[in-house]
N, CA, C and O atoms as a Tinker XYZ file with bonds, in Angstrom:
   424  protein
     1  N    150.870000  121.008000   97.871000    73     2
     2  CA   152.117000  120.262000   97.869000    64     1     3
     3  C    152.229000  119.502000   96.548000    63     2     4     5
     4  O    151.620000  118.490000   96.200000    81     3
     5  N    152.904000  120.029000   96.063000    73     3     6
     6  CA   153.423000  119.023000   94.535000    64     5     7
     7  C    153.977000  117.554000   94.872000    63     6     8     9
     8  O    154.218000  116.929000   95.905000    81     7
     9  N    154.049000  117.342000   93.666000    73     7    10
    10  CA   154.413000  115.588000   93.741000    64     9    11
    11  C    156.093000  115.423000   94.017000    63    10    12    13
    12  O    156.927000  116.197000   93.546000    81    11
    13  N    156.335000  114.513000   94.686000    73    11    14
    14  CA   157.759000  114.199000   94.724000    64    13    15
    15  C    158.469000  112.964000   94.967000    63    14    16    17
    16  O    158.409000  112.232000   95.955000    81    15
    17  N    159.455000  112.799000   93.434000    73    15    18
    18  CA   160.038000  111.848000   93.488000    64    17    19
    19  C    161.121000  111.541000   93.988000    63    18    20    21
    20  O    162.142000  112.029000   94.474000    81    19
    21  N    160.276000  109.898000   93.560000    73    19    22
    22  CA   161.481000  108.900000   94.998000    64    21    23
    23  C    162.380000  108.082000   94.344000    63    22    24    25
    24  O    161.849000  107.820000   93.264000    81    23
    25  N    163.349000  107.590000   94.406000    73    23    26
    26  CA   164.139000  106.398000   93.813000    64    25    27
    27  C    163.895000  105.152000   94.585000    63    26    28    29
    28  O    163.043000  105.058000   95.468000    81    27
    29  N    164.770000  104.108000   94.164000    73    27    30
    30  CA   165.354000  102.676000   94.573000    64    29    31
    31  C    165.775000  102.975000   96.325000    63    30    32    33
    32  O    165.467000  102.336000   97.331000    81    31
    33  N    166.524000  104.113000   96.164000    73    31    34
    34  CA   166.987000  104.169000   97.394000    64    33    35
    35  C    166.673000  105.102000   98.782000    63    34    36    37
    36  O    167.292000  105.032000   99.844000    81    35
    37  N    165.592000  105.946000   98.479000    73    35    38
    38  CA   164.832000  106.741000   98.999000    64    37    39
    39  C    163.584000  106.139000   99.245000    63    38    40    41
    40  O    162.930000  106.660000  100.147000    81    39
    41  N    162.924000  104.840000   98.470000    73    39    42
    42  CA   161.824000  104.514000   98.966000    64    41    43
    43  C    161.069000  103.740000   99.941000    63    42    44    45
    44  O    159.846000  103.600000   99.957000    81    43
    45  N    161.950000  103.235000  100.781000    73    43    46
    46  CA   161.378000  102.573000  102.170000    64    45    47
    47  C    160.875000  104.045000  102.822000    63    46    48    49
    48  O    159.743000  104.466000  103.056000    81    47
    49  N    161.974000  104.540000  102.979000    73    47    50
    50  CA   161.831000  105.828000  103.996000    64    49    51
    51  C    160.636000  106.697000  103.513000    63    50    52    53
    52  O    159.707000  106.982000  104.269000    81    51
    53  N    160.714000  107.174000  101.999000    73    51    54
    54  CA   159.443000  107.973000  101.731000    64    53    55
    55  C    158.137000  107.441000  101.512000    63    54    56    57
    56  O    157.143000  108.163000  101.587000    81    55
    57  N    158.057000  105.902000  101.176000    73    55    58
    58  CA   156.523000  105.509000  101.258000    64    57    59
    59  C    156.182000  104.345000  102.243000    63    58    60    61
    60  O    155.191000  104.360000  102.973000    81    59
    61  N    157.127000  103.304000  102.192000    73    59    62
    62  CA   156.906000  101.903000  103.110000    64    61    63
    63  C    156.898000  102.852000  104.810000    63    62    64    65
    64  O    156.209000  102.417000  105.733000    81    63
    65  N    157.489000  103.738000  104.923000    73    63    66
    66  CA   157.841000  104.395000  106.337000    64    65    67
    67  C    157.161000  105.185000  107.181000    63    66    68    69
    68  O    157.131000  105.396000  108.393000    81    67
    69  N    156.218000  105.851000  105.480000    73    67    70
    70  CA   155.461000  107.592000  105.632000    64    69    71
    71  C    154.143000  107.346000  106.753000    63    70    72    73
    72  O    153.400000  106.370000  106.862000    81    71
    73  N    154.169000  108.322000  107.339000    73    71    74
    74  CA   153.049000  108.493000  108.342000    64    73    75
    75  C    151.110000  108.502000  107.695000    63    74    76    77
    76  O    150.059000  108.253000  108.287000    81    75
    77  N    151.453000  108.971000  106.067000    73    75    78
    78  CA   150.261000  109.115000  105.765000    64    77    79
    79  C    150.170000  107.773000  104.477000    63    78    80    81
    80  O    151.046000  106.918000  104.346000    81    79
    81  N    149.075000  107.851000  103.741000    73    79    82
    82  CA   149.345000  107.084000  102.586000    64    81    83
    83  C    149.878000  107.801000  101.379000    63    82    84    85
    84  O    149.551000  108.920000  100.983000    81    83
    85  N    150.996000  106.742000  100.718000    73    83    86
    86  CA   151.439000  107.778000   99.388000    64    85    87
    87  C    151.278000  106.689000   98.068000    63    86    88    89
    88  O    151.694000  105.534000   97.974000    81    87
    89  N    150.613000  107.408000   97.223000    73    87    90
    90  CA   149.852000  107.454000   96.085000    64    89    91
    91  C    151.603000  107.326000   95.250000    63    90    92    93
    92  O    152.367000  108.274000   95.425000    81    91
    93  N    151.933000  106.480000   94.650000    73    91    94
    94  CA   153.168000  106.386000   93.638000    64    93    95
    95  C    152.809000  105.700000   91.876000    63    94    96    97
    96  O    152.358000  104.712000   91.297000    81    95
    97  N    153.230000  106.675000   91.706000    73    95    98
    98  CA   153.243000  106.983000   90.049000    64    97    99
    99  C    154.299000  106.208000   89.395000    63    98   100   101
   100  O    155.496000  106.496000   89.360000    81    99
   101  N    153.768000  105.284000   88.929000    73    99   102
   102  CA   155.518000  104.775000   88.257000    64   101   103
   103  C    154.966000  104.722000   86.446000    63   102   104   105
   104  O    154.086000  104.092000   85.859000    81   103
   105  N    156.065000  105.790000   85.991000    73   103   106
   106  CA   156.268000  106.508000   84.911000    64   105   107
   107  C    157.794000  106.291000   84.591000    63   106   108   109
   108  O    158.766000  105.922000   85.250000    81   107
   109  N    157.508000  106.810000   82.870000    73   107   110
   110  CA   158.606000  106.558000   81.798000    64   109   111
   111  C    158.755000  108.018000   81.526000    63   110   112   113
   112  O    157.809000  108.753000   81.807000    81   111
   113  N    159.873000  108.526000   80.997000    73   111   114
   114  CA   159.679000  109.536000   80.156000    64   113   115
   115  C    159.230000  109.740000   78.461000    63   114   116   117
   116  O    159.167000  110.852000   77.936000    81   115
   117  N    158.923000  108.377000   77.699000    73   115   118
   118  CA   158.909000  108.015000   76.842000    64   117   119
   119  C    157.359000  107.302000   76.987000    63   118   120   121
   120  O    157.046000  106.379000   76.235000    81   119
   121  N    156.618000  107.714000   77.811000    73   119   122
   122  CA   155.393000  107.041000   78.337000    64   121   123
   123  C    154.543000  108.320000   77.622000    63   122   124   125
   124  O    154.618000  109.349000   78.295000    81   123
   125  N    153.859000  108.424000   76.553000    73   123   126
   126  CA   153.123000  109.140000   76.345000    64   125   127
   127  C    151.764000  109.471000   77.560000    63   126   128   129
   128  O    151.646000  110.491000   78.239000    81   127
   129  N    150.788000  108.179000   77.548000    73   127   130
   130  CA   149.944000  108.488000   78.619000    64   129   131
   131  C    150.656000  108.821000   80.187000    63   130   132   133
   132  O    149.939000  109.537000   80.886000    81   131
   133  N    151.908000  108.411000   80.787000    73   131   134
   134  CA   152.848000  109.098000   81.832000    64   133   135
   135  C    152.500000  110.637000   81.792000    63   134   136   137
   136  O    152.154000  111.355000   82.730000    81   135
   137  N    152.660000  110.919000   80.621000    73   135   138
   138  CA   153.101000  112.562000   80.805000    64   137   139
   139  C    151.545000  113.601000   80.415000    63   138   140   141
   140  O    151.392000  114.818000   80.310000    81   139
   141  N    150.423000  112.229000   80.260000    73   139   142
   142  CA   148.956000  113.324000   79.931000    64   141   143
   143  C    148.368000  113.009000   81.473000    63   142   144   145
   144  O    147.396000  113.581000   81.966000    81   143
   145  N    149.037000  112.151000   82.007000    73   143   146
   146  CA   148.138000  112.413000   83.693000    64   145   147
   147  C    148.720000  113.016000   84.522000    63   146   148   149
   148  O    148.142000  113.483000   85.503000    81   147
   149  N    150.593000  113.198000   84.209000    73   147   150
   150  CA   150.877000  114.261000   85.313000    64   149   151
   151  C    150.718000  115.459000   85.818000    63   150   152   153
   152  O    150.921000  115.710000   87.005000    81   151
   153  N    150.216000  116.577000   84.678000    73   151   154
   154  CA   149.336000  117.706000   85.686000    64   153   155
   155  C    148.386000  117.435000   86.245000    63   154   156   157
   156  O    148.265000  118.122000   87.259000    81   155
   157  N    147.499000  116.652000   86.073000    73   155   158
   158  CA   146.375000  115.913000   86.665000    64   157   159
   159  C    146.640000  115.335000   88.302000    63   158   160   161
   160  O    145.785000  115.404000   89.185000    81   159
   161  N    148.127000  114.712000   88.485000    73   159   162
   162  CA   148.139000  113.967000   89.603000    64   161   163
   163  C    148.956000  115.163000   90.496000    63   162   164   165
   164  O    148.928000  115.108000   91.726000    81   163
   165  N    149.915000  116.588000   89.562000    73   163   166
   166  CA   150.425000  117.381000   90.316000    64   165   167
   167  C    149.183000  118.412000   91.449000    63   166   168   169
   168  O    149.240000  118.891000   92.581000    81   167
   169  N    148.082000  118.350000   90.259000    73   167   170
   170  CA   146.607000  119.233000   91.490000    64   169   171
   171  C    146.115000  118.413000   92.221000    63   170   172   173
   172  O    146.007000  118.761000   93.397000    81   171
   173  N    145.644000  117.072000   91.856000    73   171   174
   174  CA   145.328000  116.245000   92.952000    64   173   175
   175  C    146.159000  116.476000   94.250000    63   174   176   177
   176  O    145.648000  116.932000   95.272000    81   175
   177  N    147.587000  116.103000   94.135000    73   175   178
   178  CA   148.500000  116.489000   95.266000    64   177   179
   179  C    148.068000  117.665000   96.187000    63   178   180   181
   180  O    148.005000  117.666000   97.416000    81   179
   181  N    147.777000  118.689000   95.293000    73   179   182
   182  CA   147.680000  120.159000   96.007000    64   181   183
   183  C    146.460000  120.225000   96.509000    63   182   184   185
   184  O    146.160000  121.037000   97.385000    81   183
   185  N    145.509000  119.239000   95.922000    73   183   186
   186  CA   143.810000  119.355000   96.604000    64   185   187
   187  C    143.912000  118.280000   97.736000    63   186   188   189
   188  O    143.308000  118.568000   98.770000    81   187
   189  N    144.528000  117.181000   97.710000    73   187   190
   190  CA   144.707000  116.532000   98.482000    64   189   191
   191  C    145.548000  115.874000   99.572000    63   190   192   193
   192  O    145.436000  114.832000  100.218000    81   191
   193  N    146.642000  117.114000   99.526000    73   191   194
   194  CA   147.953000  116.880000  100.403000    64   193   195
   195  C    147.544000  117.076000  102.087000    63   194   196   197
   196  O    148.432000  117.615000  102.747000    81   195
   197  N    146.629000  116.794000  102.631000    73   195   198
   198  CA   146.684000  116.779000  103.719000    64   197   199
   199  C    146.274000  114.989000  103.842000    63   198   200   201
   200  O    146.910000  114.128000  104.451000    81   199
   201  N    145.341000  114.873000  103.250000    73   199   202
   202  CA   145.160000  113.150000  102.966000    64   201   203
   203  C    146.278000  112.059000  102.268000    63   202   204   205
   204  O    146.625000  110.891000  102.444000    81   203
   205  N    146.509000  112.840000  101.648000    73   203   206
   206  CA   148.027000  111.506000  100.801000    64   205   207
   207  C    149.068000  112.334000   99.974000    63   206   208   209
   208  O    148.825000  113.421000   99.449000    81   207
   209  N    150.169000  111.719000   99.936000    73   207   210
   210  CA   151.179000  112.287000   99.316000    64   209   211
   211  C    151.312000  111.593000   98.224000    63   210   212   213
   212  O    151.127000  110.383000   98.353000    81   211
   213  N    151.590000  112.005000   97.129000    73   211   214
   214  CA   151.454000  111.768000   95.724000    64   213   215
   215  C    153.107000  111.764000   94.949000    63   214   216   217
   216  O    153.675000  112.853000   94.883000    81   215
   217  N    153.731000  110.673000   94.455000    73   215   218
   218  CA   155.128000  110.190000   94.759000    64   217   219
   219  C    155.458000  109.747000   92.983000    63   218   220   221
   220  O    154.575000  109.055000   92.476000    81   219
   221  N    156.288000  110.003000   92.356000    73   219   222
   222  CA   156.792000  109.990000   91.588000    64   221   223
   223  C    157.849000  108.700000   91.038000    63   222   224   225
   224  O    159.030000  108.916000   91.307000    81   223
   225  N    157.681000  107.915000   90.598000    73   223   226
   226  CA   159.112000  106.810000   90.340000    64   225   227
   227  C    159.154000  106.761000   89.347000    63   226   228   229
   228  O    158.121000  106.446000   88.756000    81   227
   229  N    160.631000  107.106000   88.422000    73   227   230
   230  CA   160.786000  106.748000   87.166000    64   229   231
   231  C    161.091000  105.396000   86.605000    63   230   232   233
   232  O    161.785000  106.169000   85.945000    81   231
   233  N    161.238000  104.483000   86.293000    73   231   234
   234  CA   161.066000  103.671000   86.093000    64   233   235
   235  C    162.124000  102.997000   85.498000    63   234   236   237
   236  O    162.408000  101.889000   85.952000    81   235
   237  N    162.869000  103.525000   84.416000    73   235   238
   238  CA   164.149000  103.493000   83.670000    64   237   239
   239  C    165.551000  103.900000   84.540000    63   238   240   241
   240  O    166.721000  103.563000   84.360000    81   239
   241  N    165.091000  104.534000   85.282000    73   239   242
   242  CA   166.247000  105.417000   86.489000    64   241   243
   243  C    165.977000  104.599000   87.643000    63   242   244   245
   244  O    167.050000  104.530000   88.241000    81   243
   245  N    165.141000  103.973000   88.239000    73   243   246
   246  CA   165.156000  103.064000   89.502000    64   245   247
   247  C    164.163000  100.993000   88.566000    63   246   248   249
   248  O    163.231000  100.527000   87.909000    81   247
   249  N    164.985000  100.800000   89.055000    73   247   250
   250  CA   164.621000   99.508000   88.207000    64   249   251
   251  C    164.435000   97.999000   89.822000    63   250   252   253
   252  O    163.568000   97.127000   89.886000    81   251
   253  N    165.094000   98.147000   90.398000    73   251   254
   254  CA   164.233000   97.323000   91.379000    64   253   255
   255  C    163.073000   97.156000   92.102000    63   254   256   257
   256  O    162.513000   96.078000   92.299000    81   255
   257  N    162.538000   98.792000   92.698000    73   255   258
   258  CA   161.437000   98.772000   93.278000    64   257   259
   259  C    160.231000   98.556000   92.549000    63   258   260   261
   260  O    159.344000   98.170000   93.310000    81   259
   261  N    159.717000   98.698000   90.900000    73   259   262
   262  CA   159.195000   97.995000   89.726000    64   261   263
   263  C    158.917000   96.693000   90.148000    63   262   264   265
   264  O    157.873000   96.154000   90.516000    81   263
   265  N    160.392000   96.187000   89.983000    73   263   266
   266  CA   160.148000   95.091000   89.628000    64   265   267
   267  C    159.985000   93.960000   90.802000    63   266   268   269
   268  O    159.973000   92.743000   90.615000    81   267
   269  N    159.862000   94.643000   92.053000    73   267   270
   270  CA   159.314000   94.048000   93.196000    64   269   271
   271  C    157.868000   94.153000   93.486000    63   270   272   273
   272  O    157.218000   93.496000   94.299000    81   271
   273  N    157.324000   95.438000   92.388000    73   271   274
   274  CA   155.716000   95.474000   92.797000    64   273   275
   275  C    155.610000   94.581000   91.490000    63   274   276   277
   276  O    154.429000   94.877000   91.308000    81   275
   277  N    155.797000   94.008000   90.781000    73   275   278
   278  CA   155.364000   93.245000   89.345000    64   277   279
   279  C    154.804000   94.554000   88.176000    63   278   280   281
   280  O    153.938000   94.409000   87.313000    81   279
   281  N    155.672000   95.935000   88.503000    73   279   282
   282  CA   155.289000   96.364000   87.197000    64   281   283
   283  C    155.629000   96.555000   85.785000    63   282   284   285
   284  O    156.679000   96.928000   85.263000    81   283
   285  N    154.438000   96.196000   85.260000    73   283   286
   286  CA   154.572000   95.805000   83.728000    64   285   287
   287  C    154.729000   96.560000   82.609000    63   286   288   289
   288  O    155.483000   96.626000   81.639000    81   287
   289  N    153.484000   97.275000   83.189000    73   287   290
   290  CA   152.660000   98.373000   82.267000    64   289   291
   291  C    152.681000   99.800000   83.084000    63   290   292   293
   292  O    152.190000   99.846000   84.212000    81   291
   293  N    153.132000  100.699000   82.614000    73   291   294
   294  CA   152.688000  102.359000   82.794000    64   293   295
   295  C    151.839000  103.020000   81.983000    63   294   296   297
   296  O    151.422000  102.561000   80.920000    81   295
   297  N    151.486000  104.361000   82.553000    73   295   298
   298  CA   151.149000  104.853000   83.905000    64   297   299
   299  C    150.260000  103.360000   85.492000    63   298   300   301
   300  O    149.183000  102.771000   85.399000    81   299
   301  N    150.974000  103.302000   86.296000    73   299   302
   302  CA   150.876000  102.388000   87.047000    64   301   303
   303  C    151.026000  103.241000   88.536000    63   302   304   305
   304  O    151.942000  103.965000   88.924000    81   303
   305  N    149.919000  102.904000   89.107000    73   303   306
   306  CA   149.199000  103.977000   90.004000    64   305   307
   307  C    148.957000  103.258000   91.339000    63   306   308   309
   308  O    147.792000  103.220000   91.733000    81   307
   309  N    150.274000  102.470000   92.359000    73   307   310
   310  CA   149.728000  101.900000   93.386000    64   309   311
   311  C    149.522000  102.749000   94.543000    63   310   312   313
   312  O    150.516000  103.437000   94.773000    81   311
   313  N    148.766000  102.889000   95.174000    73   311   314
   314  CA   148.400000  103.056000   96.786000    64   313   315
   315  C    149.170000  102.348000   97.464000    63   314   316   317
   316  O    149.284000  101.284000   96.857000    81   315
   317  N    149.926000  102.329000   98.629000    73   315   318
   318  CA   150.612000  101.984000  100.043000    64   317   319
   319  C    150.053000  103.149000  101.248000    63   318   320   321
   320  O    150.131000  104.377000  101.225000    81   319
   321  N    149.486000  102.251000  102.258000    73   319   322
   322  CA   149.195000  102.787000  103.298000    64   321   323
   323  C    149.827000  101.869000  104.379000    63   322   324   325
   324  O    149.738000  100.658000  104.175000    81   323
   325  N    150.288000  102.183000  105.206000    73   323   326
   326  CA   151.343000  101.247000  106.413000    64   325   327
   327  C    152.117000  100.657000  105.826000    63   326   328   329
   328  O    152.582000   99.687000  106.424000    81   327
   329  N    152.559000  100.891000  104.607000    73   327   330
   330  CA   154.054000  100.030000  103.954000    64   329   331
   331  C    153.573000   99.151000  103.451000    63   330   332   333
   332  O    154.265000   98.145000  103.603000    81   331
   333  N    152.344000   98.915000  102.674000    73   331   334
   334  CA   151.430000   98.042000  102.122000    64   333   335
   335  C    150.765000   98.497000  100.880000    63   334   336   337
   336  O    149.867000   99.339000  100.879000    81   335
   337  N    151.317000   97.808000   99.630000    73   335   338
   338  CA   150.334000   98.182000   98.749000    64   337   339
   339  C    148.668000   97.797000   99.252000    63   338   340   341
   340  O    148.495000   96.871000  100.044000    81   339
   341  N    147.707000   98.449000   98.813000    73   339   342
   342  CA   146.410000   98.364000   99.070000    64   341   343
   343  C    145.441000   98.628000   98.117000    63   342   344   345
   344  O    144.250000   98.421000   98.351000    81   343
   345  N    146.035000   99.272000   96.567000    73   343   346
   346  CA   144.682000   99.301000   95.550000    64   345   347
   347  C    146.203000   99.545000   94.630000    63   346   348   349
   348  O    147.427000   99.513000   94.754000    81   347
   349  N    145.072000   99.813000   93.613000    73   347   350
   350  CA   146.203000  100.149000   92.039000    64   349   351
   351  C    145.250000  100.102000   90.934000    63   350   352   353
   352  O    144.235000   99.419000   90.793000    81   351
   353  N    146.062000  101.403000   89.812000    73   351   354
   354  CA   145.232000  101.390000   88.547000    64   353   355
   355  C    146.113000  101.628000   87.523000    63   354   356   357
   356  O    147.066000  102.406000   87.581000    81   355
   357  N    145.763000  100.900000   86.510000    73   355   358
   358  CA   146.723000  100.902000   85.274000    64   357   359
   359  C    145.947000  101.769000   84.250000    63   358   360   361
   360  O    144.739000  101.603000   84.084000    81   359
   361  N    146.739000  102.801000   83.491000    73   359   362
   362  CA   146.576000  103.445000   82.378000    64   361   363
   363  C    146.171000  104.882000   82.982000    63   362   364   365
   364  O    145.991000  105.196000   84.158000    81   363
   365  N    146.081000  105.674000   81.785000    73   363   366
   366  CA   145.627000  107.022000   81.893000    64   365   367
   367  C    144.154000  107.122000   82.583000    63   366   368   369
   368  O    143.663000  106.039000   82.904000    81   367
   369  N    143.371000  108.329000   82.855000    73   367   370
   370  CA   142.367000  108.546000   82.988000    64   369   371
   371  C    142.044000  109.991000   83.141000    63   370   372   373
   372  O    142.958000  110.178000   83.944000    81   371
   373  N    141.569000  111.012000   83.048000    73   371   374
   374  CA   140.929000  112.434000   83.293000    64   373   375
   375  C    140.992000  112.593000   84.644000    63   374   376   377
   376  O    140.736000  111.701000   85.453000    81   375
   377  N    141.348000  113.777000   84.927000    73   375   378
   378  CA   141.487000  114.198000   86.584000    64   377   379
   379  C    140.325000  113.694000   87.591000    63   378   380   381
   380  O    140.611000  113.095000   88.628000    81   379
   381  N    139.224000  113.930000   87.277000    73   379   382
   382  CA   138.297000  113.365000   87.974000    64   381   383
   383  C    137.809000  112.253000   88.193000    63   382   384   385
   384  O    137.147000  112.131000   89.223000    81   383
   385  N    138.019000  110.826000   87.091000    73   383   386
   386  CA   138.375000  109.721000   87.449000    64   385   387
   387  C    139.081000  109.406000   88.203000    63   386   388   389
   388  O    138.754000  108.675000   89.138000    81   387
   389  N    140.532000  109.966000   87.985000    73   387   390
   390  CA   141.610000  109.699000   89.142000    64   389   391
   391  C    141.054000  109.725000   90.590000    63   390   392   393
   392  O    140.960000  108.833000   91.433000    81   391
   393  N    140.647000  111.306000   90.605000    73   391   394
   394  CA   140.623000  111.636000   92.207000    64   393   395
   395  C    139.779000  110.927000   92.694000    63   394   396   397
   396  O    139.803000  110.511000   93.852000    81   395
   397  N    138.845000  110.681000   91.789000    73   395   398
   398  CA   137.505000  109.685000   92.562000    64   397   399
   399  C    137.840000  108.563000   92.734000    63   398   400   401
   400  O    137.118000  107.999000   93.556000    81   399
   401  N    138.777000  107.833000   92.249000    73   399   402
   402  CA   139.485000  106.562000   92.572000    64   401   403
   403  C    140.370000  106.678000   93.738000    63   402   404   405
   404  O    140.254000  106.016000   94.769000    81   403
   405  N    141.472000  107.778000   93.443000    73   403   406
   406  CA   142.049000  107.763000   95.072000    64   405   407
   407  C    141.160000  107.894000   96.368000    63   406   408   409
   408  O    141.244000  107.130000   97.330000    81   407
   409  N    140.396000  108.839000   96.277000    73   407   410
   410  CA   139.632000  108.800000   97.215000    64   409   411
   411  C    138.656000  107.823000   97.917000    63   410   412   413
   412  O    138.457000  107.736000   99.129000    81   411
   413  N    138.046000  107.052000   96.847000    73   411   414
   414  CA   137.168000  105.846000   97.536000    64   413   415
   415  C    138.307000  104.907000   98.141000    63   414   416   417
   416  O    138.082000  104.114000   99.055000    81   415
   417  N    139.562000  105.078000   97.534000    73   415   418
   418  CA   140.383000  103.917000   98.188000    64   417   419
   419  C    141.347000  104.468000   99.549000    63   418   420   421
   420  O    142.201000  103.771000  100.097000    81   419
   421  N    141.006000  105.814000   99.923000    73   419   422
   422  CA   142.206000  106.162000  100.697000    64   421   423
   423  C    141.145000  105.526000  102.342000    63   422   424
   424  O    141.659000  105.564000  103.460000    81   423
């Protein structure tokens, strides 16, 4: 399962709502490190779509839900499980950092 993005107005329902935990990406298109972890977070998805769904927010195109989690800085990587943020990581990292981070935290 590939990654899929959410807006301002799609996101209660697709992450505060979701039955599983979803992993949200909040990215720029002008985000250099944004765009060196997204094949990285599109296989994670596919290795790990039975455990978490892996969620997309642009950042420039939805501007409230940002700025209700306090984000500053991208690539910005929070976890929500029950409609609750619950971990988060700022900046790039290599696929296998990542996954090993989602995973100890899911």
């Amino acid at each position: 399962m590939s990654t899929k993005a959410v807006t301002d107005a799609s996101f209660a329902a697709d992450v505060l709502q979701s039955d599983k935990p979803v992993l949200v990406d909040f990215w720029a298109d002008w985000c250099g490190p944004c765009k060196m972890i997204a094949p990285a977070l599109e296989e994670i998805s596919d290795e790990l779509a039975d455990q978490v769904t892996i969620a997309k927010m642009d950042i420039m195109e939805n501007t409230d839900t940002p700025g209700q989690f306090g984000v500053q800085s991208i690539p910005l990587l929070i976890l929500f499980k029950d409609g609750q943020p619950v971990a988060q990581k700022l900046g790039a990292a290599p696929k296998g950092q990542l996954k090993q981070w989602l995973e100890s935290v899911l």
